[in-house]
Short mmCIF file of C-alpha atoms in Angstrom, two decimals:
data_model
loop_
_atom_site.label_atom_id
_atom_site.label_comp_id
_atom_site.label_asym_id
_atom_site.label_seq_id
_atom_site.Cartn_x
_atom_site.Cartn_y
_atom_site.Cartn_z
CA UNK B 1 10.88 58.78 -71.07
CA UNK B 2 12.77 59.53 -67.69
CA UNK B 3 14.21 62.62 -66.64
CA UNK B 4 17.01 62.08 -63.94
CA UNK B 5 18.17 64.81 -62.00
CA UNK B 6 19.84 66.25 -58.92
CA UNK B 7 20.59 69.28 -56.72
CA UNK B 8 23.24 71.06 -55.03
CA UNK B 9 22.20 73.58 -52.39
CA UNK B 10 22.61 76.48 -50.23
CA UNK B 11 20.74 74.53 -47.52
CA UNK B 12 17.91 72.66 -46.77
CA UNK B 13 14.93 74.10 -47.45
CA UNK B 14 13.69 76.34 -50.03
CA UNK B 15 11.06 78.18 -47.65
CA UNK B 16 14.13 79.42 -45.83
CA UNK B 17 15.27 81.35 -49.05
CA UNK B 18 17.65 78.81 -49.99
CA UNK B 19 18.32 78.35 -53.89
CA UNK B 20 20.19 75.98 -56.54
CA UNK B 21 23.44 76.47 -57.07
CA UNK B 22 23.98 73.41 -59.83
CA UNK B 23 21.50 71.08 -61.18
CA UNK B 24 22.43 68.23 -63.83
CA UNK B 25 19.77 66.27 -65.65
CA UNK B 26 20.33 63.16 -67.15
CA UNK B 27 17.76 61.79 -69.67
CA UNK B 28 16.78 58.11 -70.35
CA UNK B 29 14.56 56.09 -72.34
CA UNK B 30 12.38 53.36 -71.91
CA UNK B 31 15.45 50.94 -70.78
CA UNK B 32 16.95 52.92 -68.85
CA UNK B 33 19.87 54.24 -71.65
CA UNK B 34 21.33 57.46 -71.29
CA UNK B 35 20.07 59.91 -74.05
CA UNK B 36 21.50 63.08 -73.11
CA UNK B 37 23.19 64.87 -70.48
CA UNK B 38 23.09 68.44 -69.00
CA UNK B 39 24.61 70.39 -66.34
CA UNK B 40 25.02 73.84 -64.99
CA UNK B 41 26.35 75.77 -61.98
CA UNK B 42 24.22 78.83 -60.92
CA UNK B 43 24.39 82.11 -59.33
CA UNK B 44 22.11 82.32 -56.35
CA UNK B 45 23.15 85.65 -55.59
CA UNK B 46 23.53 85.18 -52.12
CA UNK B 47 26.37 83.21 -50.02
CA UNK B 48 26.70 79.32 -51.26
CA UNK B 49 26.17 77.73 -47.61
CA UNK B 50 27.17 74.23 -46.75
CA UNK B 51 30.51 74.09 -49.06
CA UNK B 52 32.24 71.51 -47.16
CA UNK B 53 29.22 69.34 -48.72
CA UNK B 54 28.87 70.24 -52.03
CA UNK B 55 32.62 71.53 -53.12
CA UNK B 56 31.41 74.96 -54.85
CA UNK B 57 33.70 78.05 -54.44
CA UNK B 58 32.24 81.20 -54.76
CA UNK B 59 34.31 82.03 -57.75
CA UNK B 60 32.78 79.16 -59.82
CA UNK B 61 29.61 80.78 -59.46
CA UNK B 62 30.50 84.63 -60.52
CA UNK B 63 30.02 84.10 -64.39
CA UNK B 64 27.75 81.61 -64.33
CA UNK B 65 24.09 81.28 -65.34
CA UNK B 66 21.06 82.65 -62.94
CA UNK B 67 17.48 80.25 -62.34
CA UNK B 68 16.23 82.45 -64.81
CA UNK B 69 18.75 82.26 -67.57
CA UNK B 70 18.32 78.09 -67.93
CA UNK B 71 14.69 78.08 -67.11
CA UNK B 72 13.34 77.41 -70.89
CA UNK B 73 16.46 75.00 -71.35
CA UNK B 74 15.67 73.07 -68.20
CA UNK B 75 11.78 73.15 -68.64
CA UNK B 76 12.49 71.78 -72.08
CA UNK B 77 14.74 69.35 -70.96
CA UNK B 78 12.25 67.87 -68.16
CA UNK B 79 8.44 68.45 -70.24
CA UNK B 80 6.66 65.16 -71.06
CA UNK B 81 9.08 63.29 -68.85
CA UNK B 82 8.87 60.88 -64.97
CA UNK B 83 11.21 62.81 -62.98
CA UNK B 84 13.67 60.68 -61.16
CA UNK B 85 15.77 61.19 -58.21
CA UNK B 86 17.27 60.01 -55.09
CA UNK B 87 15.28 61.41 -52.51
CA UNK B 88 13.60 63.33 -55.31
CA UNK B 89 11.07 65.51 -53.17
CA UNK B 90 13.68 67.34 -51.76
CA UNK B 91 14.96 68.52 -55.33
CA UNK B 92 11.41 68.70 -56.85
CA UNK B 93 10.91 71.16 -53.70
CA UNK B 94 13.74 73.21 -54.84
CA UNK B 95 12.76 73.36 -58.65
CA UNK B 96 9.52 74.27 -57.81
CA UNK B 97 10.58 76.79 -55.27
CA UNK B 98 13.15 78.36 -57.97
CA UNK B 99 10.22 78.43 -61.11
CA UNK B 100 7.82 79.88 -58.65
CA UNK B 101 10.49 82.86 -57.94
CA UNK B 102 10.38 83.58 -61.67
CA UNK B 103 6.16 83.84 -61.73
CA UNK B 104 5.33 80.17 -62.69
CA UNK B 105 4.02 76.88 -61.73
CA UNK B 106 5.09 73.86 -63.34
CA UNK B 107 4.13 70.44 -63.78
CA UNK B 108 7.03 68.58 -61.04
CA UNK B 109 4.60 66.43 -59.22
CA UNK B 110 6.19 64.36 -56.98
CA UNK B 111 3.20 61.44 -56.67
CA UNK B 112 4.20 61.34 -60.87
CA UNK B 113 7.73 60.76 -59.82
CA UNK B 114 10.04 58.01 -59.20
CA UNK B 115 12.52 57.79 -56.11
CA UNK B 116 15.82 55.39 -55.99
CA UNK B 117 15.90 55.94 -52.21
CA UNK B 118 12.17 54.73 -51.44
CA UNK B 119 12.57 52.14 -54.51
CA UNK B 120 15.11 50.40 -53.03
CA UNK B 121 13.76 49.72 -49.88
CA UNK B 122 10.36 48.08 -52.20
CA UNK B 123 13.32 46.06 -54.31
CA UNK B 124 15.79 45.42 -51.32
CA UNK B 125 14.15 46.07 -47.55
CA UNK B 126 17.43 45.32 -45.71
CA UNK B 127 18.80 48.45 -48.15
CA UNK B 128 20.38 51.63 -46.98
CA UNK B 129 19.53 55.28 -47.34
CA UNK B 130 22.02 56.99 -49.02
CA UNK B 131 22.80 57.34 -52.49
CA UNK B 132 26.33 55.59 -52.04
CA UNK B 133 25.37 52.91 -50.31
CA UNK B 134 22.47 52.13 -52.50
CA UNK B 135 25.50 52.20 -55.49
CA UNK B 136 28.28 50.37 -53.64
CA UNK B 137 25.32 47.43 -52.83
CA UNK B 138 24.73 47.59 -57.08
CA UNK B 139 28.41 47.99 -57.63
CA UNK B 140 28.02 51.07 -59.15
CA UNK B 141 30.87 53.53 -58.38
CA UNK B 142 30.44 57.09 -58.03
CA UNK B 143 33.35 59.77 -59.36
CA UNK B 144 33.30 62.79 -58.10
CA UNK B 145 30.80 62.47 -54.78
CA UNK B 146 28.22 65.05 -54.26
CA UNK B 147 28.56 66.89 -57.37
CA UNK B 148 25.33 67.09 -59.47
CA UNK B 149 26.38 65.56 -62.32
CA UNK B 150 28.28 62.69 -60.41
CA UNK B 151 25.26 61.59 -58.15
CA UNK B 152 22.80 61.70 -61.36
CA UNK B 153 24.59 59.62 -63.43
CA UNK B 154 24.88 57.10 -60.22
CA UNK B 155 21.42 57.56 -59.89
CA UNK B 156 20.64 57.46 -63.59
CA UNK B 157 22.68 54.07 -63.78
CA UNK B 158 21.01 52.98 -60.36
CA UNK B 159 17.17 53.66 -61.41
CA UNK B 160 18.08 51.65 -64.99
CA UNK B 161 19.12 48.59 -62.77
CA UNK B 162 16.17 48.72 -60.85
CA UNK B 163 14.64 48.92 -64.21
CA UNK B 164 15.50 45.06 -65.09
CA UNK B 165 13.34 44.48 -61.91
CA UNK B 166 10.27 45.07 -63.35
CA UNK B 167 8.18 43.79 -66.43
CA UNK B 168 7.63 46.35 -69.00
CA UNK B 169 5.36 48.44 -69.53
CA UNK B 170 6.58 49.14 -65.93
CA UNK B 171 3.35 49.12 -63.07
CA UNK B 172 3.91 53.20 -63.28
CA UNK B 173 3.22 53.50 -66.90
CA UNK B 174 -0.24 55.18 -66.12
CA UNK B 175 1.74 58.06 -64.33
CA UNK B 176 4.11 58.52 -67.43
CA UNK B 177 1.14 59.03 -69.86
CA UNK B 178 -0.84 61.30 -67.25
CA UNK B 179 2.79 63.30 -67.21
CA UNK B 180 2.85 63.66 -71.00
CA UNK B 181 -0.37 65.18 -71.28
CA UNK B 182 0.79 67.64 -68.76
CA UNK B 183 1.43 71.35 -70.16
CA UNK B 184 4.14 73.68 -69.02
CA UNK B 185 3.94 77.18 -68.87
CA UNK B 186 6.48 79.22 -71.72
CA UNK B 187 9.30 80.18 -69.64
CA UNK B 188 11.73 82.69 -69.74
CA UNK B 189 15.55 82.25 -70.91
CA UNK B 190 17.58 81.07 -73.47
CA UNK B 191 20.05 78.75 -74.33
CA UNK B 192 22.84 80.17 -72.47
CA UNK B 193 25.84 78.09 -72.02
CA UNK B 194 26.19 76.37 -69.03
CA UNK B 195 29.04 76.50 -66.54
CA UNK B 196 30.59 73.23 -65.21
CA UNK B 197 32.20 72.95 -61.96
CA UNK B 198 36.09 73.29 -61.69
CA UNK B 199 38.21 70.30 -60.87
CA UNK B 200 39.12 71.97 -57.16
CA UNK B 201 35.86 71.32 -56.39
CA UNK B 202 35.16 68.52 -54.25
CA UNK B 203 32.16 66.56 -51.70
CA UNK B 204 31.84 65.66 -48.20
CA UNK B 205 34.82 63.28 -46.70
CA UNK B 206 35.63 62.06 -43.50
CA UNK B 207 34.88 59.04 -41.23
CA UNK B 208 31.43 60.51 -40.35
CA UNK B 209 30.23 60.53 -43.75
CA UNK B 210 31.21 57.61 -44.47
CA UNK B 211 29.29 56.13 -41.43
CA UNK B 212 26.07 57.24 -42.30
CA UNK B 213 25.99 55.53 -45.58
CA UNK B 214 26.11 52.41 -43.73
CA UNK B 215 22.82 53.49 -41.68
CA UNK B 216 20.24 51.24 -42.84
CA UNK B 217 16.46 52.85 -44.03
CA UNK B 218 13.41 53.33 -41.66
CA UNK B 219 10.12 52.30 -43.29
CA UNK B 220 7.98 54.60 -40.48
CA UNK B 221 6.67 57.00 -40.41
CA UNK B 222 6.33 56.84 -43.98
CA UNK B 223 8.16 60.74 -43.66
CA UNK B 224 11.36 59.37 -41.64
CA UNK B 225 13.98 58.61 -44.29
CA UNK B 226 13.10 62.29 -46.07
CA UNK B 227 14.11 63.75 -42.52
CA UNK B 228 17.07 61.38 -41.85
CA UNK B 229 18.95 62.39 -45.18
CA UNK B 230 18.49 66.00 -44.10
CA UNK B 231 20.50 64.81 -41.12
CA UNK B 232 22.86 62.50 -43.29
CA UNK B 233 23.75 66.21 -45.42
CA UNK B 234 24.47 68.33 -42.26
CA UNK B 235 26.34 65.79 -40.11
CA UNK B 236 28.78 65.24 -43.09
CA UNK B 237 30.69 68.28 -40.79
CA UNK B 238 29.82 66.67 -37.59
CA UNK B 239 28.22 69.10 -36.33
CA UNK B 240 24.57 70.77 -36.24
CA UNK B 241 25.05 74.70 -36.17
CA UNK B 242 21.78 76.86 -34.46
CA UNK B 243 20.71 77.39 -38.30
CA UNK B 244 21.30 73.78 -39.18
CA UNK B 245 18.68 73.44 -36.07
CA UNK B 246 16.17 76.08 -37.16
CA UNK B 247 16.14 73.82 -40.94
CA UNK B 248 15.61 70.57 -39.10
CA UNK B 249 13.15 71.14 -37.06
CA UNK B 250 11.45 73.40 -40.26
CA UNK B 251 12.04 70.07 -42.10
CA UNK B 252 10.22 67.82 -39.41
CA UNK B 253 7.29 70.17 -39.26
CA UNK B 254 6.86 70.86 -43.23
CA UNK B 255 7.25 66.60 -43.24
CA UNK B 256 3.87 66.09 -40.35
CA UNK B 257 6.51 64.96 -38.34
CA UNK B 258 5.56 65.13 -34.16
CA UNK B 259 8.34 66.04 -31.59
CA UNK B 260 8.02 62.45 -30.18
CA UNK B 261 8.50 61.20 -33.35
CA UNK B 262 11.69 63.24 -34.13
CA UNK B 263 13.04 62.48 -30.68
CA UNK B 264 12.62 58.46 -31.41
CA UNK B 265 14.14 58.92 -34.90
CA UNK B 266 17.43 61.00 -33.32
CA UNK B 267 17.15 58.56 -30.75
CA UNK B 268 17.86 55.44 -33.25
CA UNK B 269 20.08 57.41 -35.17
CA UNK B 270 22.70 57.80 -32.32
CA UNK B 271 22.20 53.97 -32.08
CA UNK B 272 22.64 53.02 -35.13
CA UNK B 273 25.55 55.43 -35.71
CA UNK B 274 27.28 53.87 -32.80
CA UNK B 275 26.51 50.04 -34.04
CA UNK B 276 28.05 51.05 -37.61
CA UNK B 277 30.51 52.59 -36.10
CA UNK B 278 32.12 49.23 -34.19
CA UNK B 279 34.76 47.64 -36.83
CA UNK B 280 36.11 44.60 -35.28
CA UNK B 281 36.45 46.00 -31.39
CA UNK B 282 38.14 48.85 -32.56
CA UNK B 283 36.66 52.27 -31.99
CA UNK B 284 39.59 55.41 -31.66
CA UNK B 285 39.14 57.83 -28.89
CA UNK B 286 38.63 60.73 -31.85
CA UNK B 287 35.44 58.76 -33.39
CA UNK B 288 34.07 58.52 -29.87
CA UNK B 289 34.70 61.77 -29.35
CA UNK B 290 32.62 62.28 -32.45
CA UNK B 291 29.76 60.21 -31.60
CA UNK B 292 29.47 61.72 -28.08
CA UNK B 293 28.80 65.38 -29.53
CA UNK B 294 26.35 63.86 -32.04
CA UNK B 295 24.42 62.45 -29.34
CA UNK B 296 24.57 65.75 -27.44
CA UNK B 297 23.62 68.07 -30.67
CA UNK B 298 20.28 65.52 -31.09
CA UNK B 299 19.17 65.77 -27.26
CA UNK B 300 20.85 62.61 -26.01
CA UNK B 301 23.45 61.31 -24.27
CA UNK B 302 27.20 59.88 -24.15
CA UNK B 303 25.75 57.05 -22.62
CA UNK B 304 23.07 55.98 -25.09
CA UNK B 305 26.47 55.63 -27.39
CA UNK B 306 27.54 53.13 -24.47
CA UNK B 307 24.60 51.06 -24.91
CA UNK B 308 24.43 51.07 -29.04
CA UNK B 309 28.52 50.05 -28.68
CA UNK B 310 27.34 47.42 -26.20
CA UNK B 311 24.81 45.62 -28.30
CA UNK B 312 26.83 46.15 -31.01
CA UNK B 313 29.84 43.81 -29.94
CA UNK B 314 28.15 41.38 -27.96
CA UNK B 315 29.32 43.30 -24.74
CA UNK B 316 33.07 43.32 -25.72
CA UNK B 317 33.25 47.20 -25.60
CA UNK B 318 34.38 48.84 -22.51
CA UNK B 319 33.08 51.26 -20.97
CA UNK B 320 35.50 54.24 -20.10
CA UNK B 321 34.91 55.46 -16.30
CA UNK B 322 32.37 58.49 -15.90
CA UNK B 323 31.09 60.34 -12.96
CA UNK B 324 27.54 59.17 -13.10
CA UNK B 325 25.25 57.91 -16.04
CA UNK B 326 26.69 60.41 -18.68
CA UNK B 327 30.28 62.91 -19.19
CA UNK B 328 33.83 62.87 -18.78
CA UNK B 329 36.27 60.62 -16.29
CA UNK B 330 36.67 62.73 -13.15
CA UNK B 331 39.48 65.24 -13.19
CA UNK B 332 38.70 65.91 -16.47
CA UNK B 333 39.25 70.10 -17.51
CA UNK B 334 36.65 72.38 -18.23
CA UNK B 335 36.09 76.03 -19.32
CA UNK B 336 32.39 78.03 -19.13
CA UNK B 337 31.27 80.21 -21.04
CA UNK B 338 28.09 82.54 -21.74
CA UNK B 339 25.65 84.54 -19.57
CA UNK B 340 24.15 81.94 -17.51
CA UNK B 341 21.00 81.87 -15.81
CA UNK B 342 23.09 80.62 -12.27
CA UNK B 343 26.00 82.70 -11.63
CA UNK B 344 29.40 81.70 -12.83
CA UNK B 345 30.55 81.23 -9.30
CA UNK B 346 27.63 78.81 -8.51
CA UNK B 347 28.80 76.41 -11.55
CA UNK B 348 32.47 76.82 -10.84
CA UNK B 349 31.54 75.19 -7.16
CA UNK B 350 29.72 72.48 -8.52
CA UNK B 351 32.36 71.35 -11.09
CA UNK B 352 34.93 71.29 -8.39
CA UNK B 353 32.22 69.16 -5.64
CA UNK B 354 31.98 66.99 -8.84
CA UNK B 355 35.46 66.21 -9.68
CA UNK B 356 36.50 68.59 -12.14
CA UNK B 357 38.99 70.75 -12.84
CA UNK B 358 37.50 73.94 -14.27
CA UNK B 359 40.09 76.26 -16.18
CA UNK B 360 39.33 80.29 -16.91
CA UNK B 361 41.06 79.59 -21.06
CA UNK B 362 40.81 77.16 -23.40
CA UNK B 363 44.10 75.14 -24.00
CA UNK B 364 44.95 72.20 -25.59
CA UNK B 365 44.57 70.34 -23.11
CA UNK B 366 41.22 71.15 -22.24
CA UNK B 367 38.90 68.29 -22.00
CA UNK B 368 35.39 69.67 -22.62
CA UNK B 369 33.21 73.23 -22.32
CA UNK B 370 29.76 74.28 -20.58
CA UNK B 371 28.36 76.97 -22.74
CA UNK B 372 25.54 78.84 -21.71
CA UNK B 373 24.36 78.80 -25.75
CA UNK B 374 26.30 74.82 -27.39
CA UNK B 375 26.21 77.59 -30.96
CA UNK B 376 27.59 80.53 -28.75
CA UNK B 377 30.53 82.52 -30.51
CA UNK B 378 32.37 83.63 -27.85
CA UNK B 379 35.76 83.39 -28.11
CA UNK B 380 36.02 80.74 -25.92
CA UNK B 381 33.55 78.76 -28.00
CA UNK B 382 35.49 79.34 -31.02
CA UNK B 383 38.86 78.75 -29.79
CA UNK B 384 37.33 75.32 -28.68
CA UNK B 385 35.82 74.36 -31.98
CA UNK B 386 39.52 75.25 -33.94
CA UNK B 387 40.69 72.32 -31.22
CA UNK B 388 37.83 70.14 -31.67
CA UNK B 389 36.79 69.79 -28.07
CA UNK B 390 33.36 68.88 -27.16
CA UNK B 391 31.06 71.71 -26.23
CA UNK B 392 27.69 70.90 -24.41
CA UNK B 393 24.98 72.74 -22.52
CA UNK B 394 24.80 73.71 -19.14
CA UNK B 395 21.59 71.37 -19.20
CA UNK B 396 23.62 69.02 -19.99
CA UNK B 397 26.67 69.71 -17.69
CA UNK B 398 23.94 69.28 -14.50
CA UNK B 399 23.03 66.12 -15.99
CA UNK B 400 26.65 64.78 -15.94
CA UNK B 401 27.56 65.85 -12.16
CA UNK B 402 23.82 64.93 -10.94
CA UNK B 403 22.76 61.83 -12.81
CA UNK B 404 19.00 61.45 -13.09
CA UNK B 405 17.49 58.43 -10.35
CA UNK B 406 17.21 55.21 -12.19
CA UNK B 407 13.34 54.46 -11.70
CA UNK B 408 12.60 51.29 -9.64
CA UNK B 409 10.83 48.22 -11.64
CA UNK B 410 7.13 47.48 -9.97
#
């Protein structure tokens, strides 16, 4: 009755020519019992993108399978079956995308599908977004995180909990007999074996990623929790690179998604990753560190991290000293670099007048650096990024040494 599935990825959007690189598709009956399992890695004949998110080498991928190869097996496999997923859109988008490279358009219809991520905030409405913390609040464990087959069986055993919730027939029954009646096209392939994933290969990690499964779900716009696990994927690196940027904002518009709306919705995501972040009064230098260039990357500010940490421990947190509303403690160092509109000389002045100690190198013990472009690959840029320090715009940079005028009540 119930076709579970997931994605990996190249990226985040098929319109931007990104492809499957493993799908697994766990079946299901009425109950919610596992009937069969299938998985596959693919060949996307092109570069494999985010791999600190999904695990996938390029060498797993040589000998296996194209789209094309496992399109009769997978069409076979999902035919006359609710397609279920967490956050299933985004992998419905990607199926469709890949069948629609090959000449055909099939029956995924995502108002005829089911979603663990929207169901659980209609079962649970104080529920999270992701995947794993939708699991860990079922006690459902996941092995292996972010590989296809891992998150569907989580999701498979996550959807057949939610299951017991309802009366059967389930309220959705009319959808499931619409979707039987549904033909698909005869597509190519054949029943080529598939190629599972290596043990090397591994899933995000990291004290980021495991803060945003504590983020909590945003009922509106009806579009925001889509968007927000975009964001959820790419900050698993903790950072947003200039392509990341193009696919976001690609994302927001292909979602109906307004700037202002997307500039509230970063805006309460640097809050609530600060509030998750606070563990008992302890938050290390490194993590704040972290949080700061999160806020910068999404158009906001270290200090809008002050005022989540505030809230979120009852004013315990303490400030650390900075030279106006946002930036670094004075005599902080600092390195530019870029073709800037200003001349170098111009900015070098300024971060002296302001208390800083600008430096022509990057070293160790540099604090932060102005870049004319935050994605810039200069070799200052880079040399900063192999010593994680914060880079941030020269936008920015003005706002630090010339805080905006607080606005007067009345």
């Amino acid at each position: 009755m119930y076709a579970v599935i997931d994605t990996e990825t190249t990226g985040l959007l098929p319109s931007h020519r990104h492809r499957v690189i493993e799908i697994a598709v766990v079946l299901l009956d009425a109950r919610g019992r596992v009937e069969h399992e299938w998985v596959t890695l693919l060949n996307p004949q092109r570069d494999l993108g985010p791999q600190h998110i999904h695990g996938i080498l390029t060498a797993d991928v040589l000998a296996a399978p194209e789209f094309g190869d496992i399109a009769r097996q997978l069409g076979r496999l999902l035919a006359g079956r609710m397609v279920v997923g967490h956050n299933v859109e985004f992998d419905l988008g990607f199926l469709r995308a890949e069948f629609a490279r090959l000449g055909f358009a099939v029956p995924l219809i995502t108002e005829r599908s089911m979603c663990t991520m929207a169901l659980a905030g209609y079962l649970y409405p104080g529920a999270k977004r992701t995947l794993g913390a939708c699991c860990a609040a079922a006690g459902i464990s996941i092995e292996g995180w972010h590989s296809a087959l891992a998150d569907t069986r989580a999701t498979a055993e996550l959807f057949g909990r939610y299951l017991q919730s309802f009366p059967a027939p389930p309220p959705w029954q009319w959808a499931y007999e619409e979707i039987r009646g549904l033909r698909w096209p005869v597509l190519p392939g054949s029943d080529v074996p598939p190629t599972v994933r290596p043990v090397h290969a591994g899933g995000r990690h990291g004290w980021m990623s495991r803060l945003v499964d504590q983020l909590p779900r945003v009922p509106e716009p009806p579009q925001a929790d889509s968007y927000l696990a975009l964001l959820d994927m790419i900050l698993a690196n903790r950072e947003i690179t200039a392509a990341d940027a193009d696919q976001l904002v690609q994302a927001a518009t292909d979602l109906g998604l307004t700037r202002s709306q997307v500039d509230e919705l970063h805006r309460y995501y640097v809050s609530a990753l600060a509030g998750a972040s606070w563990d008992g009064g302890q938050i290390t230098p490194e993590q704040r560190s972290d949080l700061d260039q999160v806020a910068v990357m999404l158009g906001h500010r270290a200090s809008d991290v002050d005022d989540a940490l505030l809230r979120a421990s009852s004013g315990r947190y303490v400030v650390p000293p900075r030279p106006g509303a946002d930036g670094f403690p004075l005599g902080s160092s600092l390195v530019f670099t870029g073709d800037m509109v200003e001349a170098r000389e111009v900015w070098w002045d300024r971060a002296v007048a302001a208390g800083f100690v600008p430096q022509e190198f990057v070293r160790p013990d540099t604090t932060f650096v102005v870049a004319a472009d935050v994605d810039s690959l200069s070799v200052k840029a880079r040399a900063a990024r192999d010593l994680n320090i914060p880079i941030i715009s020269t936008e920015d940079f003005r706002r630090l040494i010339r805080p905006e005028p607080q606005r007067r009540a009345g």
